Amino acid sequence: EKGEYAHFMLKEIHEQPSVVRRIVSNYFDNGKSRIDEKILNDIKDSDRIYILAAGTSMHAGLIGKNLFERLDNIPVEVHIASEFAYQKPLLSKKPFFILVSQSGETADLRACLVNIKEMNFPILTVTNVPTSTLAREAKYFLELFAGPEIAVASTKAYVAQVAVLALIAYELSNKDFDIREELTKVALSIENFLSCQNMLDVTRYLLTHRNCFFIGRGLDYYTGLEAALKLKEISYIQTEGFAAGELKHGTIALIEEGTPVIAIISDPKISHNTRSNLNEVIARGARTIRIVTSEVAEAGDEVIVDAVHPLLTPMVMVVPTQLLSYYAALERSFDIDKPRNLAKSVTVE
Ligand code: F6R
């Protein structure tokens, strides 16, 4: 039930700190990881990880790629399930497959699974539903422990997916930090943000526009892709997530007086580059919002979240964008939990 919240989406956004804490407590037993050694060994045995997913789960997969590559030096490819199923890329010799799916029922992923099983490669499904088709039919599965996600727009499952992918990547790494501590800081950062910031004012000026852009670099670019999907699916504002440096290679032609451009900035090494891309769009009339971490914040930045471990930053950067989508849809009086034309799980290819 929704309890004190007007919509499931808002409730689920607010559940995120407890989801992160639950994952930490369920995945560790007296400090020892509960991830099956067999999974870790199969990954170690492989020469490449292929992450397959759709929509929001695919965006979590992109963050996962960064985690495995940075922490473990394992090359990772992320593929859209509906593309992989019918146009298989050239595979490496010993691939390991990770299927990421909140519902565990996405038909495009099932088509991939059947295909991969025929080739006899190991599959791990990361899902919120342990009884689902994709959990049952894969060699391994790991649970998200996000609790039932009712709103069609996925929020807490995304954060849980990133957390579980982070735990797997961490177990394969040389563990030069304590992930339980870092995930606890993530939970605190999200909690702090949710209790202090109201995105409604920031959101209001989006409403008069028919389009919107999110820009960012590196991990913030991936967050921008997820933010764009969420905003368009529930507010029906046409939104694109863009690599900040790529904007000037064509898309900047769409910027006109008042066009909303939202920048996501968390990486101190490239913060000034994204800020200079913002100046380029401001000079062409864009109205901008900066969503930043406390580490890179400058005077005038509109939305600030407490900085966390750099590899886990996407888990906190996404939260303001979830609220922004929520309020945009609320102000436009749309059916937030059941946007038009969409179903919670997509069981047709
Ligand atoms: C967007 C959203 C969808 C799903 C996608 C995959 O908010 O929820 O993009 O992420 O349909 O669904 P699952 O994760 O159930 O495979």
mmCIF file of C-alpha atoms and ligand atoms in Angstrom:
data_model
loop_
_atom_site.group_PDB
_atom_site.id
_atom_site.type_symbol
_atom_site.label_atom_id
_atom_site.label_comp_id
_atom_site.label_asym_id
_atom_site.label_seq_id
_atom_site.Cartn_x
_atom_site.Cartn_y
_atom_site.Cartn_z
ATOM 1 C CA GLU A 1 0.000 0.000 0.000
ATOM 2 C CA LYS A 2 0.981 3.597 -0.646
ATOM 3 C CA GLY A 3 0.674 4.696 2.984
ATOM 4 C CA GLU A 4 1.454 8.381 3.429
ATOM 5 C CA TYR A 5 2.513 8.788 -0.201
ATOM 6 C CA ALA A 6 0.303 10.031 -3.011
ATOM 7 C CA HIS A 7 1.790 7.593 -5.499
ATOM 8 C CA PHE A 8 3.737 4.344 -5.518
ATOM 9 C CA MET A 9 6.498 6.030 -7.456
ATOM 10 C CA LEU A 10 7.081 8.562 -4.684
ATOM 11 C CA LYS A 11 6.934 5.815 -2.057
ATOM 12 C CA GLU A 12 9.428 3.725 -3.963
ATOM 13 C CA ILE A 13 11.796 6.671 -4.387
ATOM 14 C CA HIS A 14 11.694 7.142 -0.620
ATOM 15 C CA GLU A 15 12.298 3.454 0.021
ATOM 16 C CA GLN A 16 15.686 3.586 -1.672
ATOM 17 C CA PRO A 17 17.821 4.132 1.439
ATOM 18 C CA SER A 18 16.221 1.108 3.103
ATOM 19 C CA VAL A 19 16.624 -0.970 -0.064
ATOM 20 C CA VAL A 20 20.350 -0.218 -0.085
ATOM 21 C CA ARG A 21 20.641 -1.138 3.607
ATOM 22 C CA ARG A 22 18.675 -4.335 3.058
ATOM 23 C CA ILE A 23 21.001 -5.354 0.239
ATOM 24 C CA VAL A 24 24.002 -4.769 2.483
ATOM 25 C CA SER A 25 22.546 -6.856 5.293
ATOM 26 C CA ASN A 26 21.247 -9.647 3.035
ATOM 27 C CA TYR A 27 24.438 -10.008 1.065
ATOM 28 C CA PHE A 28 26.774 -10.250 4.045
ATOM 29 C CA ASP A 29 26.996 -12.773 6.825
ATOM 30 C CA ASN A 30 29.356 -11.631 9.595
ATOM 31 C CA GLY A 31 31.267 -9.563 7.090
ATOM 32 C CA LYS A 32 31.524 -12.407 4.578
ATOM 33 C CA SER A 33 29.849 -12.089 1.182
ATOM 34 C CA ARG A 34 26.917 -14.385 0.430
ATOM 35 C CA ILE A 35 27.521 -14.331 -3.311
ATOM 36 C CA ASP A 36 28.053 -17.913 -4.461
ATOM 37 C CA GLU A 37 31.735 -18.640 -5.133
ATOM 38 C CA LYS A 38 30.683 -20.570 -8.235
ATOM 39 C CA ILE A 39 29.408 -17.378 -9.810
ATOM 40 C CA LEU A 40 32.660 -15.575 -9.042
ATOM 41 C CA ASN A 41 34.718 -18.479 -10.391
ATOM 42 C CA ASP A 42 32.732 -18.628 -13.612
ATOM 43 C CA ILE A 43 33.300 -14.910 -14.097
ATOM 44 C CA LYS A 44 37.011 -15.275 -13.346
ATOM 45 C CA ASP A 45 37.136 -18.069 -15.901
ATOM 46 C CA SER A 46 35.567 -15.927 -18.573
ATOM 47 C CA ASP A 47 37.304 -13.455 -20.840
ATOM 48 C CA ARG A 48 34.450 -10.963 -21.105
ATOM 49 C CA ILE A 49 31.161 -10.092 -19.446
ATOM 50 C CA TYR A 50 28.096 -9.402 -21.551
ATOM 51 C CA ILE A 51 25.366 -7.494 -19.767
ATOM 52 C CA LEU A 52 21.978 -7.737 -21.466
ATOM 53 C CA ALA A 53 18.901 -5.785 -20.422
ATOM 54 C CA ALA A 54 16.188 -3.394 -21.556
ATOM 55 C CA GLY A 55 15.264 0.178 -20.628
ATOM 56 C CA THR A 56 16.149 1.275 -17.127
ATOM 57 C CA SER A 57 17.801 -2.068 -16.381
ATOM 58 C CA MET A 58 20.073 -1.523 -19.375
ATOM 59 C CA HIS A 59 21.089 1.806 -17.869
ATOM 60 C CA ALA A 60 21.981 0.017 -14.628
ATOM 61 C CA GLY A 61 24.018 -2.345 -16.809
ATOM 62 C CA LEU A 62 26.031 0.595 -18.132
ATOM 63 C CA ILE A 63 26.993 1.508 -14.577
ATOM 64 C CA GLY A 64 27.810 -2.173 -14.009
ATOM 65 C CA LYS A 65 30.176 -2.120 -16.976
ATOM 66 C CA ASN A 66 32.120 0.693 -15.392
ATOM 67 C CA LEU A 67 32.304 -1.179 -12.076
ATOM 68 C CA PHE A 68 33.645 -4.418 -13.568
ATOM 69 C CA GLU A 69 36.088 -2.594 -15.785
ATOM 70 C CA ARG A 70 37.416 -0.242 -13.088
ATOM 71 C CA LEU A 71 37.484 -2.672 -10.170
ATOM 72 C CA ASP A 72 38.344 -5.915 -11.938
ATOM 73 C CA ASN A 73 39.868 -5.076 -15.304
ATOM 74 C CA ILE A 74 37.327 -7.326 -16.990
ATOM 75 C CA PRO A 75 36.087 -6.036 -20.337
ATOM 76 C CA VAL A 76 32.323 -5.663 -20.473
ATOM 77 C CA GLU A 77 29.850 -5.137 -23.279
ATOM 78 C CA VAL A 78 26.342 -3.912 -22.602
ATOM 79 C CA HIS A 79 23.662 -4.800 -25.116
ATOM 80 C CA ILE A 80 20.009 -3.954 -25.553
ATOM 81 C CA ALA A 81 18.190 -7.271 -25.235
ATOM 82 C CA SER A 82 15.943 -6.822 -28.273
ATOM 83 C CA GLU A 83 18.991 -6.134 -30.452
ATOM 84 C CA PHE A 84 21.178 -8.886 -29.053
ATOM 85 C CA ALA A 85 18.438 -11.458 -29.555
ATOM 86 C CA TYR A 86 18.366 -11.033 -33.323
ATOM 87 C CA GLN A 87 21.679 -9.469 -34.279
ATOM 88 C CA LYS A 88 24.207 -11.216 -32.127
ATOM 89 C CA PRO A 89 27.553 -9.434 -31.905
ATOM 90 C CA LEU A 90 30.757 -11.348 -32.458
ATOM 91 C CA LEU A 91 31.270 -12.999 -29.076
ATOM 92 C CA SER A 92 34.534 -13.515 -27.240
ATOM 93 C CA LYS A 93 35.782 -17.084 -26.653
ATOM 94 C CA LYS A 94 34.583 -17.408 -23.047
ATOM 95 C CA PRO A 95 31.747 -15.015 -22.406
ATOM 96 C CA PHE A 96 29.848 -14.748 -19.138
ATOM 97 C CA PHE A 97 26.340 -13.343 -19.385
ATOM 98 C CA ILE A 98 24.546 -11.172 -16.864
ATOM 99 C CA LEU A 99 20.851 -10.584 -17.521
ATOM 100 C CA VAL A 100 19.539 -7.628 -15.528
ATOM 101 C CA SER A 101 15.776 -7.486 -15.097
ATOM 102 C CA GLN A 102 13.517 -6.124 -12.382
ATOM 103 C CA SER A 103 10.596 -8.368 -13.373
ATOM 104 C CA GLY A 104 12.561 -11.333 -14.663
ATOM 105 C CA GLU A 105 9.887 -11.693 -17.337
ATOM 106 C CA THR A 106 11.017 -9.403 -20.150
ATOM 107 C CA ALA A 107 10.412 -11.327 -23.381
ATOM 108 C CA ASP A 108 13.356 -9.815 -25.251
ATOM 109 C CA LEU A 109 15.659 -11.104 -22.531
ATOM 110 C CA ARG A 110 14.033 -14.526 -22.572
ATOM 111 C CA ALA A 111 14.821 -14.683 -26.293
ATOM 112 C CA CYS A 112 18.473 -13.917 -25.442
ATOM 113 C CA LEU A 113 18.509 -16.541 -22.703
ATOM 114 C CA VAL A 114 17.242 -19.310 -24.981
ATOM 115 C CA ASN A 115 19.857 -18.338 -27.512
ATOM 116 C CA ILE A 116 22.741 -18.253 -25.023
ATOM 117 C CA LYS A 117 21.724 -21.547 -23.437
ATOM 118 C CA GLU A 118 21.947 -23.213 -26.836
ATOM 119 C CA MET A 119 25.558 -22.068 -26.964
ATOM 120 C CA ASN A 120 26.163 -23.397 -23.450
ATOM 121 C CA PHE A 121 27.525 -20.224 -21.908
ATOM 122 C CA PRO A 122 26.904 -19.448 -18.232
ATOM 123 C CA ILE A 123 24.146 -16.993 -17.365
ATOM 124 C CA LEU A 124 23.509 -15.046 -14.184
ATOM 125 C CA THR A 125 20.145 -13.301 -13.824
ATOM 126 C CA VAL A 126 20.005 -10.329 -11.486
ATOM 127 C CA THR A 127 16.335 -9.818 -10.682
ATOM 128 C CA ASN A 128 13.844 -8.606 -8.137
ATOM 129 C CA VAL A 129 11.642 -11.681 -8.591
ATOM 130 C CA PRO A 130 13.318 -14.965 -7.599
ATOM 131 C CA THR A 131 10.380 -17.009 -8.939
ATOM 132 C CA SER A 132 10.524 -15.350 -12.355
ATOM 133 C CA THR A 133 11.209 -17.095 -15.656
ATOM 134 C CA LEU A 134 14.640 -15.543 -16.086
ATOM 135 C CA ALA A 135 15.661 -16.491 -12.549
ATOM 136 C CA ARG A 136 14.482 -20.082 -12.972
ATOM 137 C CA GLU A 137 15.996 -20.665 -16.359
ATOM 138 C CA ALA A 138 19.452 -19.168 -15.813
ATOM 139 C CA LYS A 139 22.371 -21.082 -14.303
ATOM 140 C CA TYR A 140 22.529 -18.587 -11.437
ATOM 141 C CA PHE A 141 20.413 -15.804 -10.066
ATOM 142 C CA LEU A 142 20.926 -13.043 -7.540
ATOM 143 C CA GLU A 143 18.067 -11.231 -5.904
ATOM 144 C CA LEU A 144 17.653 -7.450 -5.759
ATOM 145 C CA PHE A 145 15.697 -7.349 -2.499
ATOM 146 C CA ALA A 146 14.030 -4.105 -3.582
ATOM 147 C CA GLY A 147 10.567 -5.279 -2.499
ATOM 148 C CA PRO A 148 7.640 -5.180 -4.939
ATOM 149 C CA GLU A 149 7.954 -2.313 -7.385
ATOM 150 C CA ILE A 150 4.445 -1.235 -8.325
ATOM 151 C CA ALA A 151 4.957 2.005 -10.254
ATOM 152 C CA VAL A 152 5.617 1.328 -13.911
ATOM 153 C CA ALA A 153 8.540 3.752 -13.837
ATOM 154 C CA SER A 154 11.403 1.900 -12.221
ATOM 155 C CA THR A 155 13.272 3.687 -9.435
ATOM 156 C CA LYS A 156 14.292 1.570 -6.456
ATOM 157 C CA ALA A 157 14.962 -1.468 -8.654
ATOM 158 C CA TYR A 158 17.498 0.562 -10.624
ATOM 159 C CA VAL A 159 19.373 1.580 -7.488
ATOM 160 C CA ALA A 160 19.228 -2.030 -6.275
ATOM 161 C CA GLN A 161 20.571 -3.296 -9.605
ATOM 162 C CA VAL A 162 23.552 -0.968 -9.405
ATOM 163 C CA ALA A 163 24.154 -2.041 -5.791
ATOM 164 C CA VAL A 164 24.103 -5.766 -6.587
ATOM 165 C CA LEU A 165 26.325 -5.338 -9.652
ATOM 166 C CA ALA A 166 28.684 -3.329 -7.433
ATOM 167 C CA LEU A 167 28.784 -6.159 -4.885
ATOM 168 C CA ILE A 168 29.691 -8.731 -7.542
ATOM 169 C CA ALA A 169 32.387 -6.471 -8.994
ATOM 170 C CA TYR A 170 33.690 -5.796 -5.500
ATOM 171 C CA GLU A 171 33.975 -9.491 -4.622
ATOM 172 C CA LEU A 172 36.126 -9.978 -7.713
ATOM 173 C CA SER A 173 38.365 -7.029 -6.872
ATOM 174 C CA ASN A 174 41.295 -6.626 -4.508
ATOM 175 C CA LYS A 175 38.899 -4.939 -2.056
ATOM 176 C CA ASP A 176 40.840 -1.833 -1.263
ATOM 177 C CA PHE A 177 37.812 -0.208 0.329
ATOM 178 C CA ASP A 178 34.913 -1.454 2.439
ATOM 179 C CA ILE A 179 31.851 -1.653 0.231
ATOM 180 C CA ARG A 180 29.450 -2.083 3.132
ATOM 181 C CA GLU A 181 30.599 1.217 4.547
ATOM 182 C CA GLU A 182 30.409 2.922 1.172
ATOM 183 C CA LEU A 183 26.906 1.615 0.444
ATOM 184 C CA THR A 184 25.818 2.777 3.873
ATOM 185 C CA LYS A 185 27.075 6.244 2.953
ATOM 186 C CA VAL A 186 25.042 6.001 -0.251
ATOM 187 C CA ALA A 187 21.918 5.241 1.797
ATOM 188 C CA LEU A 188 22.656 8.228 4.031
ATOM 189 C CA SER A 189 23.273 10.543 1.111
ATOM 190 C CA ILE A 190 19.965 9.582 -0.532
ATOM 191 C CA GLU A 191 18.150 9.935 2.792
ATOM 192 C CA ASN A 192 19.663 13.322 3.412
ATOM 193 C CA PHE A 193 18.744 14.516 -0.052
ATOM 194 C CA LEU A 194 15.162 13.271 0.244
ATOM 195 C CA SER A 195 14.682 14.953 3.587
ATOM 196 C CA CYS A 196 16.086 18.366 2.617
ATOM 197 C CA GLN A 197 15.426 19.047 -1.004
ATOM 198 C CA ASN A 198 12.172 19.712 -2.715
ATOM 199 C CA MET A 199 12.543 19.412 -6.457
ATOM 200 C CA LEU A 200 9.170 20.994 -7.163
ATOM 201 C CA ASP A 201 10.472 24.539 -7.661
ATOM 202 C CA VAL A 202 13.324 23.329 -9.806
ATOM 203 C CA THR A 203 10.876 21.323 -11.901
ATOM 204 C CA ARG A 204 8.282 24.015 -12.570
ATOM 205 C CA TYR A 205 9.866 25.700 -15.514
ATOM 206 C CA LEU A 206 10.217 22.441 -17.413
ATOM 207 C CA LEU A 207 6.483 22.292 -17.724
ATOM 208 C CA THR A 208 6.093 24.946 -20.339
ATOM 209 C CA HIS A 209 8.496 23.166 -22.667
ATOM 210 C CA ARG A 210 7.920 20.293 -25.008
ATOM 211 C CA ASN A 211 11.500 19.102 -24.921
ATOM 212 C CA CYS A 212 14.379 18.778 -22.494
ATOM 213 C CA PHE A 213 17.994 17.618 -22.404
ATOM 214 C CA PHE A 214 20.135 15.946 -19.789
ATOM 215 C CA ILE A 215 23.878 16.244 -20.264
ATOM 216 C CA GLY A 216 26.807 14.678 -18.450
ATOM 217 C CA ARG A 217 30.124 12.961 -18.981
ATOM 218 C CA GLY A 218 31.251 9.470 -18.011
ATOM 219 C CA LEU A 219 28.981 7.962 -15.384
ATOM 220 C CA ASP A 220 26.922 11.158 -15.345
ATOM 221 C CA TYR A 221 26.157 10.599 -19.016
ATOM 222 C CA TYR A 222 24.672 7.212 -18.138
ATOM 223 C CA THR A 223 22.639 8.816 -15.367
ATOM 224 C CA GLY A 224 21.448 11.328 -17.960
ATOM 225 C CA LEU A 225 20.210 8.503 -20.180
ATOM 226 C CA GLU A 226 18.223 7.064 -17.299
ATOM 227 C CA ALA A 227 16.932 10.500 -16.273
ATOM 228 C CA ALA A 228 15.749 11.159 -19.831
ATOM 229 C CA LEU A 229 13.907 7.844 -20.035
ATOM 230 C CA LYS A 230 12.162 8.492 -16.728
ATOM 231 C CA LEU A 231 11.121 12.041 -17.583
ATOM 232 C CA LYS A 232 9.745 11.127 -20.988
ATOM 233 C CA GLU A 233 7.885 8.046 -19.862
ATOM 234 C CA ILE A 234 5.821 9.731 -17.176
ATOM 235 C CA SER A 235 5.692 13.423 -18.160
ATOM 236 C CA TYR A 236 5.573 12.879 -21.946
ATOM 237 C CA ILE A 237 8.111 15.661 -22.438
ATOM 238 C CA GLN A 238 10.434 14.629 -25.246
ATOM 239 C CA THR A 239 13.763 14.229 -23.515
ATOM 240 C CA GLU A 240 17.212 13.150 -24.573
ATOM 241 C CA GLY A 241 20.236 12.206 -22.523
ATOM 242 C CA PHE A 242 23.427 13.366 -24.155
ATOM 243 C CA ALA A 243 27.147 13.050 -23.662
ATOM 244 C CA ALA A 244 27.953 16.674 -22.817
ATOM 245 C CA GLY A 245 30.836 16.891 -25.280
ATOM 246 C CA GLU A 246 28.762 15.473 -28.122
ATOM 247 C CA LEU A 247 26.063 18.130 -27.974
ATOM 248 C CA LYS A 248 28.007 20.589 -30.091
ATOM 249 C CA HIS A 249 28.322 18.030 -32.888
ATOM 250 C CA GLY A 250 24.765 18.548 -34.022
ATOM 251 C CA THR A 251 22.167 18.469 -31.293
ATOM 252 C CA ILE A 252 22.980 21.966 -30.076
ATOM 253 C CA ALA A 253 20.963 23.125 -33.103
ATOM 254 C CA LEU A 254 17.849 22.254 -31.089
ATOM 255 C CA ILE A 255 18.653 24.672 -28.287
ATOM 256 C CA GLU A 256 16.509 27.762 -28.433
ATOM 257 C CA GLU A 257 15.280 30.433 -26.047
ATOM 258 C CA GLY A 258 14.164 28.674 -22.858
ATOM 259 C CA THR A 259 15.072 25.069 -23.789
ATOM 260 C CA PRO A 260 15.681 23.206 -20.517
ATOM 261 C CA VAL A 261 19.132 21.632 -20.208
ATOM 262 C CA ILE A 262 19.903 19.729 -17.034
ATOM 263 C CA ALA A 263 23.531 18.952 -16.283
ATOM 264 C CA ILE A 264 24.618 16.112 -14.028
ATOM 265 C CA ILE A 265 28.037 16.762 -12.591
ATOM 266 C CA SER A 266 29.838 14.544 -10.094
ATOM 267 C CA ASP A 267 33.345 13.882 -11.372
ATOM 268 C CA PRO A 268 35.826 16.582 -10.261
ATOM 269 C CA LYS A 269 38.182 15.708 -13.125
ATOM 270 C CA ILE A 270 35.679 16.611 -15.812
ATOM 271 C CA SER A 271 33.379 18.971 -13.987
ATOM 272 C CA HIS A 272 34.794 22.055 -15.714
ATOM 273 C CA ASN A 273 34.295 20.485 -19.161
ATOM 274 C CA THR A 274 30.605 19.908 -18.520
ATOM 275 C CA ARG A 275 30.303 23.399 -17.076
ATOM 276 C CA SER A 276 31.790 24.864 -20.222
ATOM 277 C CA ASN A 277 29.289 22.865 -22.311
ATOM 278 C CA LEU A 278 26.600 24.441 -20.143
ATOM 279 C CA ASN A 279 27.929 27.874 -20.961
ATOM 280 C CA GLU A 280 27.666 27.037 -24.652
ATOM 281 C CA VAL A 281 23.963 26.256 -24.323
ATOM 282 C CA ILE A 282 23.328 29.199 -22.002
ATOM 283 C CA ALA A 283 24.778 31.475 -24.695
ATOM 284 C CA ARG A 284 22.089 30.077 -27.026
ATOM 285 C CA GLY A 285 19.259 30.773 -24.625
ATOM 286 C CA ALA A 286 18.955 27.472 -22.699
ATOM 287 C CA ARG A 287 17.593 27.444 -19.160
ATOM 288 C CA THR A 288 19.849 25.237 -17.110
ATOM 289 C CA ILE A 289 19.721 23.240 -13.907
ATOM 290 C CA ARG A 290 22.862 21.786 -12.350
ATOM 291 C CA ILE A 291 22.604 18.605 -10.314
ATOM 292 C CA VAL A 292 25.975 18.227 -8.591
ATOM 293 C CA THR A 293 27.717 16.528 -5.681
ATOM 294 C CA SER A 294 28.988 18.412 -2.648
ATOM 295 C CA GLU A 295 32.475 17.668 -3.935
ATOM 296 C CA VAL A 296 32.137 19.728 -7.113
ATOM 297 C CA ALA A 297 29.466 22.222 -6.022
ATOM 298 C CA GLU A 298 29.893 25.880 -6.941
ATOM 299 C CA ALA A 299 27.918 28.942 -5.983
ATOM 300 C CA GLY A 300 24.540 28.958 -7.723
ATOM 301 C CA ASP A 301 24.289 25.220 -8.347
ATOM 302 C CA GLU A 302 20.612 24.364 -7.964
ATOM 303 C CA VAL A 303 20.679 20.793 -6.666
ATOM 304 C CA ILE A 304 23.374 19.334 -4.435
ATOM 305 C CA VAL A 305 23.724 15.758 -3.153
ATOM 306 C CA ASP A 306 26.305 14.538 -0.636
ATOM 307 C CA ALA A 307 29.273 13.004 -2.431
ATOM 308 C CA VAL A 308 29.821 9.245 -2.056
ATOM 309 C CA HIS A 309 32.392 6.747 -3.375
ATOM 310 C CA PRO A 310 33.036 7.754 -7.018
ATOM 311 C CA LEU A 311 32.064 4.346 -8.423
ATOM 312 C CA LEU A 312 28.769 4.390 -6.512
ATOM 313 C CA THR A 313 27.908 7.997 -7.315
ATOM 314 C CA PRO A 314 25.276 7.088 -9.942
ATOM 315 C CA MET A 315 23.133 5.633 -7.141
ATOM 316 C CA VAL A 316 22.759 9.077 -5.602
ATOM 317 C CA MET A 317 22.836 11.253 -8.740
ATOM 318 C CA VAL A 318 19.769 9.510 -10.139
ATOM 319 C CA VAL A 319 17.568 10.406 -7.171
ATOM 320 C CA PRO A 320 17.033 14.125 -7.954
ATOM 321 C CA THR A 321 16.180 13.158 -11.530
ATOM 322 C CA GLN A 322 13.577 10.664 -10.302
ATOM 323 C CA LEU A 323 11.922 13.384 -8.230
ATOM 324 C CA LEU A 324 12.108 15.815 -11.096
ATOM 325 C CA SER A 325 10.252 13.338 -13.325
ATOM 326 C CA TYR A 326 7.745 12.696 -10.582
ATOM 327 C CA TYR A 327 6.946 16.360 -10.061
ATOM 328 C CA ALA A 328 6.861 17.094 -13.781
ATOM 329 C CA ALA A 329 4.195 14.400 -14.205
ATOM 330 C CA LEU A 330 2.364 15.539 -11.062
ATOM 331 C CA GLU A 331 2.171 19.151 -12.222
ATOM 332 C CA ARG A 332 0.904 17.976 -15.585
ATOM 333 C CA SER A 333 -1.705 15.804 -13.807
ATOM 334 C CA PHE A 334 -0.743 12.592 -15.539
ATOM 335 C CA ASP A 335 -1.275 9.094 -14.215
ATOM 336 C CA ILE A 336 2.135 8.777 -12.604
ATOM 337 C CA ASP A 337 2.063 5.128 -11.592
ATOM 338 C CA LYS A 338 0.496 3.977 -14.866
ATOM 339 C CA PRO A 339 1.782 6.055 -17.756
ATOM 340 C CA ARG A 340 -0.023 5.624 -21.058
ATOM 341 C CA ASN A 341 0.969 2.805 -23.439
ATOM 342 C CA LEU A 342 3.202 1.081 -20.878
ATOM 343 C CA ALA A 343 3.031 -2.099 -18.808
ATOM 344 C CA LYS A 344 5.118 -3.057 -15.784
ATOM 345 C CA SER A 345 6.612 -6.049 -17.484
ATOM 346 C CA VAL A 346 6.979 -6.303 -21.219
ATOM 347 C CA THR A 347 6.172 -9.891 -22.114
ATOM 348 C CA VAL A 348 6.042 -9.492 -25.882
ATOM 349 C CA GLU A 349 9.101 -9.218 -28.085
HETATM 350 C C1 F6R B 1 11.407 2.316 -17.184
HETATM 351 C C2 F6R B 1 11.200 0.881 -17.053
HETATM 352 C C3 F6R B 1 11.521 -0.021 -18.216
HETATM 353 C C4 F6R B 1 12.102 -1.332 -17.713
HETATM 354 C C5 F6R B 1 12.272 -2.300 -18.885
HETATM 355 C C6 F6R B 1 12.924 -3.586 -18.452
HETATM 356 O O1 F6R B 1 11.103 2.984 -16.023
HETATM 357 O O2 F6R B 1 10.766 0.428 -16.026
HETATM 358 O O3 F6R B 1 12.384 0.614 -19.119
HETATM 359 O O4 F6R B 1 13.328 -1.084 -17.091
HETATM 360 O O5 F6R B 1 11.015 -2.582 -19.455
HETATM 361 O O6 F6R B 1 12.153 -4.258 -17.509
HETATM 362 P P1 F6R B 1 12.763 -5.356 -16.557
HETATM 363 O O7 F6R B 1 13.803 -4.720 -15.725
HETATM 364 O O8 F6R B 1 11.610 -5.882 -15.782
HETATM 365 O O9 F6R B 1 13.372 -6.403 -17.480
#
